[in-house]
CSV table of C-alpha atoms in Angstrom, one decimal:
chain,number,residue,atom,x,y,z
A,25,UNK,CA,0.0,0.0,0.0
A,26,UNK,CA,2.8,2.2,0.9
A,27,UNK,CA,5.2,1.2,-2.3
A,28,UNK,CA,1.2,1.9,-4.3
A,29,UNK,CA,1.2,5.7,-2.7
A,30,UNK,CA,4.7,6.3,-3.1
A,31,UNK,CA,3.6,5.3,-6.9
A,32,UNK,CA,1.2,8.0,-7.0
A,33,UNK,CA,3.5,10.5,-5.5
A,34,UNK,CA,6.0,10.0,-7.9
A,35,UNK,CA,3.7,10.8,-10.6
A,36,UNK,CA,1.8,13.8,-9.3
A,37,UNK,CA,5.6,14.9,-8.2
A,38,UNK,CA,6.3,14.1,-12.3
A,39,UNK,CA,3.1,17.0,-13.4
A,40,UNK,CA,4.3,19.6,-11.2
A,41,UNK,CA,7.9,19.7,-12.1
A,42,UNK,CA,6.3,20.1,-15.5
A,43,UNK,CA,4.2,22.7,-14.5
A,44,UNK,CA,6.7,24.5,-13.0
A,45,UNK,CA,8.9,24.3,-15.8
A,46,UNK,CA,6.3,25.9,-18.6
A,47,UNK,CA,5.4,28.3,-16.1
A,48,UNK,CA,9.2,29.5,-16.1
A,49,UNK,CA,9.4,29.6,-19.6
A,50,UNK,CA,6.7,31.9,-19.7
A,51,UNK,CA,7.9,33.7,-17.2
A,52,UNK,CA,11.3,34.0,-19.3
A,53,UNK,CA,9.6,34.9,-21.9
A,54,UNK,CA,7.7,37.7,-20.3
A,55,UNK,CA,10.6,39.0,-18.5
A,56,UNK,CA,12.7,39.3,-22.3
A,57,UNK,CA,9.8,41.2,-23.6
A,58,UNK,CA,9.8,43.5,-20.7
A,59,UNK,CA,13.4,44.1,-21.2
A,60,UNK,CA,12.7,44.6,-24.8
A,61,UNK,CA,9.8,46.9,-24.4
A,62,UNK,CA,12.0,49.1,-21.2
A,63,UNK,CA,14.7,49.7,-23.7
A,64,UNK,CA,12.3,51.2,-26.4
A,65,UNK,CA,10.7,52.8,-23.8
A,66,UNK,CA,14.3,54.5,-22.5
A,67,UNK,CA,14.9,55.3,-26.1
A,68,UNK,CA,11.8,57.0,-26.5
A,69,UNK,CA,11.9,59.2,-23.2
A,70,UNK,CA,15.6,60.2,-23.5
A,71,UNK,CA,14.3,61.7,-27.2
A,72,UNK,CA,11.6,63.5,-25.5
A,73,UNK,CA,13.7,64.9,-23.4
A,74,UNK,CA,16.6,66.1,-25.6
A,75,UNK,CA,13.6,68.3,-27.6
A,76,UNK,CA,12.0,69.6,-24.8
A,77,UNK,CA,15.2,70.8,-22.7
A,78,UNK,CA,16.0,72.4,-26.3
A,79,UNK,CA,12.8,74.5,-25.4
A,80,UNK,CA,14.2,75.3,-21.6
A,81,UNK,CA,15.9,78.3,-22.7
A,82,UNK,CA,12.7,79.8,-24.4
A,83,UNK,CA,10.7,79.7,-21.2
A,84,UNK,CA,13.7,81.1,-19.3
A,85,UNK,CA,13.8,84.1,-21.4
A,86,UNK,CA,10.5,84.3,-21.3
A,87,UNK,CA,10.2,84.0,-17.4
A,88,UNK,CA,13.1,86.6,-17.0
A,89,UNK,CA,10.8,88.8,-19.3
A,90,UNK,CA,8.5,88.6,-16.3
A,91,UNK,CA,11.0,88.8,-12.9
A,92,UNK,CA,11.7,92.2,-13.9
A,93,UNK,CA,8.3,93.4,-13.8
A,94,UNK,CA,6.0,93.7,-10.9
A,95,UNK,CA,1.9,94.7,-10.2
A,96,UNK,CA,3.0,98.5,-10.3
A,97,UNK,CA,3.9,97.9,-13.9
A,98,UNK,CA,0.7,96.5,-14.8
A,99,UNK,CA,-1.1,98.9,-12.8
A,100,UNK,CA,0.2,101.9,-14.1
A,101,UNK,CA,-0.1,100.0,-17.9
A,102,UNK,CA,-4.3,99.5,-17.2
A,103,UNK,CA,-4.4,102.9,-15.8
A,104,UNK,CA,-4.0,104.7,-19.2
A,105,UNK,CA,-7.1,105.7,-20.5
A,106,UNK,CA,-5.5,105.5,-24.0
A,107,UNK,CA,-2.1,103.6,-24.7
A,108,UNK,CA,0.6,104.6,-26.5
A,109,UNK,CA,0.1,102.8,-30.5
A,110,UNK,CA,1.0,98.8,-30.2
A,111,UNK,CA,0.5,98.3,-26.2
A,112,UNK,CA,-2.7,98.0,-26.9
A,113,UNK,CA,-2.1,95.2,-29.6
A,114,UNK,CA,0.5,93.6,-27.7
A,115,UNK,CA,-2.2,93.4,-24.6
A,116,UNK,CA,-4.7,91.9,-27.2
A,117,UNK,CA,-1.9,89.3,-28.1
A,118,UNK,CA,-1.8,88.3,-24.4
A,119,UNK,CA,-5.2,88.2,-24.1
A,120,UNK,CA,-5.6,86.1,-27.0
A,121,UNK,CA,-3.5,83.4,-25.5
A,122,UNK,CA,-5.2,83.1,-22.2
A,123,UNK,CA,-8.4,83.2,-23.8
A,124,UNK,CA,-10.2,80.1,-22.0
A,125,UNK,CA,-8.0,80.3,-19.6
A,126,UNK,CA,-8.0,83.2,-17.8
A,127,UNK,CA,-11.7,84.0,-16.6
A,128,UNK,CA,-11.2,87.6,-16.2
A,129,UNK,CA,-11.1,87.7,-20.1
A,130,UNK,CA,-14.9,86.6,-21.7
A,131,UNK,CA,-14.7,84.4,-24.4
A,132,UNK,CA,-17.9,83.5,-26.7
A,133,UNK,CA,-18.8,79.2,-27.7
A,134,UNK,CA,-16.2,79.4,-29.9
A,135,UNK,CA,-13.4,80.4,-27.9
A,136,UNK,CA,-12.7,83.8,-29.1
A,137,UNK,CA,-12.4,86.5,-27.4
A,138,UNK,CA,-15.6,89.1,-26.7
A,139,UNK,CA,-13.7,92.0,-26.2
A,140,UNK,CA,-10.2,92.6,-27.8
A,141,UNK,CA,-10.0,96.3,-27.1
A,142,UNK,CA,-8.3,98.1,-24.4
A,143,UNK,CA,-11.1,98.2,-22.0
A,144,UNK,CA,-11.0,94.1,-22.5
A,145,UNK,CA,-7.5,94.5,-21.5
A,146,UNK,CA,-7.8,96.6,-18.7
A,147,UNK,CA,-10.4,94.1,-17.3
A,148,UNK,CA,-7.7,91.5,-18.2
A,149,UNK,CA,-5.0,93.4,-15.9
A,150,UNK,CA,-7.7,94.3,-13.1
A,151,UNK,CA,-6.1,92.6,-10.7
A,152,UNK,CA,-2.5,92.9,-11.8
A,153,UNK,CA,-0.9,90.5,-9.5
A,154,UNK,CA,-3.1,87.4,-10.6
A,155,UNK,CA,-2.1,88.7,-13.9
A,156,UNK,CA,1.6,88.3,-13.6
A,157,UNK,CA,1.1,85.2,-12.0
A,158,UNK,CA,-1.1,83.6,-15.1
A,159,UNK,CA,1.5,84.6,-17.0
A,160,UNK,CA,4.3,83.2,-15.1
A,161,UNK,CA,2.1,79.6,-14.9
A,162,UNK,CA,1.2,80.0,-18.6
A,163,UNK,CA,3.8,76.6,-19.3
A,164,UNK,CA,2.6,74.6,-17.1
A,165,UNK,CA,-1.3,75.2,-19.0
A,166,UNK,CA,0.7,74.4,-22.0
A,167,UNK,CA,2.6,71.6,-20.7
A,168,UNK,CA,-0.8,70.2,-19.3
A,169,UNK,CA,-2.4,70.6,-23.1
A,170,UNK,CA,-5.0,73.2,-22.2
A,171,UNK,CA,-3.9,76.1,-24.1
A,172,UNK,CA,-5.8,75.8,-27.7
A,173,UNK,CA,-3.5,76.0,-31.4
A,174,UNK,CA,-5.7,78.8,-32.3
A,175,UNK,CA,-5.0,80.9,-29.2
A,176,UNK,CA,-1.5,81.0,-29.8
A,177,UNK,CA,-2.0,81.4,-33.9
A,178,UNK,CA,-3.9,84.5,-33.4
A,179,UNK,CA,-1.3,85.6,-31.2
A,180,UNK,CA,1.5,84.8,-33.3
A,181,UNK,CA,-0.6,86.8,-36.5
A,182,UNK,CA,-0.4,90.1,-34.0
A,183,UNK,CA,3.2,89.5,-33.6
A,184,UNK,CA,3.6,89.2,-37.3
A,185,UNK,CA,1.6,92.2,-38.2
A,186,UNK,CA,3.7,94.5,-36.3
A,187,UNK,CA,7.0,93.5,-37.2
A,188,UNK,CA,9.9,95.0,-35.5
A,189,UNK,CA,7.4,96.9,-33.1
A,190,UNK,CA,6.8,93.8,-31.0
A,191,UNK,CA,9.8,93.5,-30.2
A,192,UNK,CA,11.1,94.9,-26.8
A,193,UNK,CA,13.2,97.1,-28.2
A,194,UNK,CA,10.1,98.6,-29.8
A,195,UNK,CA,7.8,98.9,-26.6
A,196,UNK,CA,10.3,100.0,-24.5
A,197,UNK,CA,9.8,103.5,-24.9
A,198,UNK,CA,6.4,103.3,-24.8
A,199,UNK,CA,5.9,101.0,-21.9
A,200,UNK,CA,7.9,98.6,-20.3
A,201,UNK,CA,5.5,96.3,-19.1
A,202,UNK,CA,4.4,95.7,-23.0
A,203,UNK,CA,7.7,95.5,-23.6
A,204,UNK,CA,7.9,92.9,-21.0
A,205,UNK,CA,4.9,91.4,-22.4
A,206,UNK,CA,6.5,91.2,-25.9
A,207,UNK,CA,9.7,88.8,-24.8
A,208,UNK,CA,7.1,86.9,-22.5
A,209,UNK,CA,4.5,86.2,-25.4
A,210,UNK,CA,7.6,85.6,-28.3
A,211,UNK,CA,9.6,83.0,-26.3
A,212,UNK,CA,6.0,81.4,-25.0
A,213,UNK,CA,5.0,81.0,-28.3
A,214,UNK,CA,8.0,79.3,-29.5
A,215,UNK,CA,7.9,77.2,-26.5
A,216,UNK,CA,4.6,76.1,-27.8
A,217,UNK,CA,5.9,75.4,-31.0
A,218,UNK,CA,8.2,72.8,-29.5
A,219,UNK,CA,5.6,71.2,-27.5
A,220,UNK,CA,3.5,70.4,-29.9
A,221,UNK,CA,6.2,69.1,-32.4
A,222,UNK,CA,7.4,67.0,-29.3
A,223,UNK,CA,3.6,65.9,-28.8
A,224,UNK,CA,3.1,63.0,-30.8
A,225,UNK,CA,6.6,61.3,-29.6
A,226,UNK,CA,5.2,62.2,-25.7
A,227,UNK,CA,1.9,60.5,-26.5
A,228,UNK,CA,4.5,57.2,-27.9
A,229,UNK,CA,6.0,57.5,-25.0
A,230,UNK,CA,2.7,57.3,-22.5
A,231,UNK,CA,1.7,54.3,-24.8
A,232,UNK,CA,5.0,52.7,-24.5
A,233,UNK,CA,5.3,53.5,-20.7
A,234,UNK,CA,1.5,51.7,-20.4
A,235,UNK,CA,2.5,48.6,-22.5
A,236,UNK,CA,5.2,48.5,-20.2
A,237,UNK,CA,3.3,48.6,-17.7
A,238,UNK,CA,1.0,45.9,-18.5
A,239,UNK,CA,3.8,43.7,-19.6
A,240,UNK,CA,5.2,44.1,-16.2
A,241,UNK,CA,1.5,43.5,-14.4
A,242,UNK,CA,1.5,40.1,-16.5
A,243,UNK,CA,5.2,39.2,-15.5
A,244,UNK,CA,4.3,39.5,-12.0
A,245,UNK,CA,1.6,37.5,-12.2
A,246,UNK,CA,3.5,35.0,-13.7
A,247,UNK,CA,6.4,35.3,-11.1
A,248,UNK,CA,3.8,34.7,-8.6
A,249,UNK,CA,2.2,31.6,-10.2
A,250,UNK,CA,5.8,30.2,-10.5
A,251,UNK,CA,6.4,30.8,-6.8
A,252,UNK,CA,3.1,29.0,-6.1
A,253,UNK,CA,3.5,26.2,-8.2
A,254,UNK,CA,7.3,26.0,-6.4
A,255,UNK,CA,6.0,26.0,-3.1
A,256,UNK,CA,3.6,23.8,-4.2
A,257,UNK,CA,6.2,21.4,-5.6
A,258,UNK,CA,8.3,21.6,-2.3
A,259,UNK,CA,6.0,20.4,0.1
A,260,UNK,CA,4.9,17.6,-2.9
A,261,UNK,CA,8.3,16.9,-2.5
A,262,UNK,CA,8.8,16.6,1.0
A,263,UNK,CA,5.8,14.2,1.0
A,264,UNK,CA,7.4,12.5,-2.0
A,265,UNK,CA,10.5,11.6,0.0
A,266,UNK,CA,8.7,10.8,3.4
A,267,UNK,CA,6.4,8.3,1.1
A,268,UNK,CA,10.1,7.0,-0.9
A,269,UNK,CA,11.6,6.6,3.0
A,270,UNK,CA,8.5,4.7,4.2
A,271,UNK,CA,8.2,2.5,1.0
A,272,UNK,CA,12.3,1.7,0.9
A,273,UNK,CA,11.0,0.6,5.0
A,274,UNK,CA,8.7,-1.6,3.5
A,275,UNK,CA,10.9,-3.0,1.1
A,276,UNK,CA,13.9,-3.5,3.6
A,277,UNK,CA,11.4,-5.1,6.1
A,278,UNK,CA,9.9,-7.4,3.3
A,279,UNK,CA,13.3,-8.5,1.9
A,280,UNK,CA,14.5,-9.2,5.3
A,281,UNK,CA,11.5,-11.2,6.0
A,282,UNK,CA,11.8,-13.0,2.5
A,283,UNK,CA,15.7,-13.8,3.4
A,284,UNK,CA,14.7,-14.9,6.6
A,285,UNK,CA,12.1,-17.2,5.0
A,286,UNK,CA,14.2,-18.6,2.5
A,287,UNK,CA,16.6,-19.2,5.3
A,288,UNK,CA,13.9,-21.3,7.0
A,289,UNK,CA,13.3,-23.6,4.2
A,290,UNK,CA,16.3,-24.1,3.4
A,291,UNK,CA,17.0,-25.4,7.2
A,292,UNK,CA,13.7,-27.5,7.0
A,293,UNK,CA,15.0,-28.9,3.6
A,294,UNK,CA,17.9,-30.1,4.9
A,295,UNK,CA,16.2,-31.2,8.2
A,296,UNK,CA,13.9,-33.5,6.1
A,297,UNK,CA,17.4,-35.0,4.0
């Protein structure tokens, strides 16, 4: 009964290590395509990266633009009841590009702006610290994919149309926060530019990172199932050798008993002579 169960061990001992084994090919397997897949994804973020810290310059010139100005400059900007020719473009420009985004400035459905004369830009500036501090968060609503390609277009056409003006060499005699205003909304709008040609390799990457991701999920799970089946295995094992021992017993005991017997005939054989 013992040498039958020892049997039975042997075999069920036989499926697991066969178990085991497939489940750490596929967990080979899985751990190869992971390694594949992290490489493509390293490959894919270090791109990213080198084009957007090409872009790190732009907003520092265009955050510098903004250090040097404070509230006073904006309040002393909104208080003219007429401004000198081009602040008031250069204001629309900057109102154009927070349009949405700043609710100080109305918008109709379609985005656009209500109002894009100076008293729209004075409401814009009527609280001048917020203001300055839109502005200075302005990348982070670009970074963050909430600033619209047409808000920045009709910015950039502004910029265009007035040449060499918008430029702070051209505002600064008439105002310095426009000409302030002029470096920010240049450099912001070439930052822009590089985001969006960076976009589509950033929205690889997210896919890449979440295939990844997944492929990692089912490696673990795999891992796991491996360990299970080991444990499993181990204490199948243990009983396998604790059955082997008891059956060798039995085996020992009945070849000693059959030595013994044969002894005993032998004796009574030669008894009988």
């Amino acid at each position: 009964e013992k040498a039958q169960a020892a049997d039975i061990f042997a075999e069920q001992v036989g499926k697991e290590k066969a178990n085991v084994e497939e489940e750490s090919q596929k967990a080979t397997i899985e751990a190869k395509k992971c390694g594949v897949i992290q490489s493509e994804v390293q490959v894919q973020r270090e791109s990213c990266e080198e084009d957007l810290a090409k872009a790190i310059p732009l907003v520092k010139e265009a955050e510098s633009a903004l250090d040097v100005l404070d509230k006073k400059d904006f309040q002393e900007l909104k208080a003219l009841p007429k401004p000198p020719g081009g602040v008031d473009l250069v204001c629309e420009a900057a109102m154009h590009l927070q349009a949405g985004i700043d609710p100080n400035i109305e918008v109709d459905k379609k985005g656009n702006i209500k109002d894009g004369s100076w008293k729209g830009a004075t409401k814009m500036m009527n609280n001048p610290e917020k203001f300055l501090q839109n502005l200075k968060e302005y990348k982070f609503a670009i970074d963050d994919g909430k600033v619209p390609q047409a808000n920045v277009e009709k910015a950039r056409k502004i910029q265009i149309s007035m040449g060499d003006d918008f430029t702070k060499e051209g505002m600064s005699k008439k105002s310095g926060a426009a000409a302030g205003l002029c470096v920010f909304i240049i450099n912001i709008i070439m930052y822009f530019d590089v985001v969006i040609q960076v976009e589509p390799k950033r929205q690889a990457l997210r896919e890449a990172t979440e295939t990844l991701n997944n492929a990692n999920t089912r490696l673990a799970e795999v891992k796991a199932l491996v360990a299970e089946l080991e444990s499993k295995l181990a204490k199948l094992m243990s009983e396998f050798d604790k059955a082997m021992a008891e059956k060798n017993a039995v085996m020992a005991e009945a070849e000693k008993c059959q030595t013994k017997l044969n002894m005993a005939q032998r004796l009574v054989g030669a008894l009988a002579e």
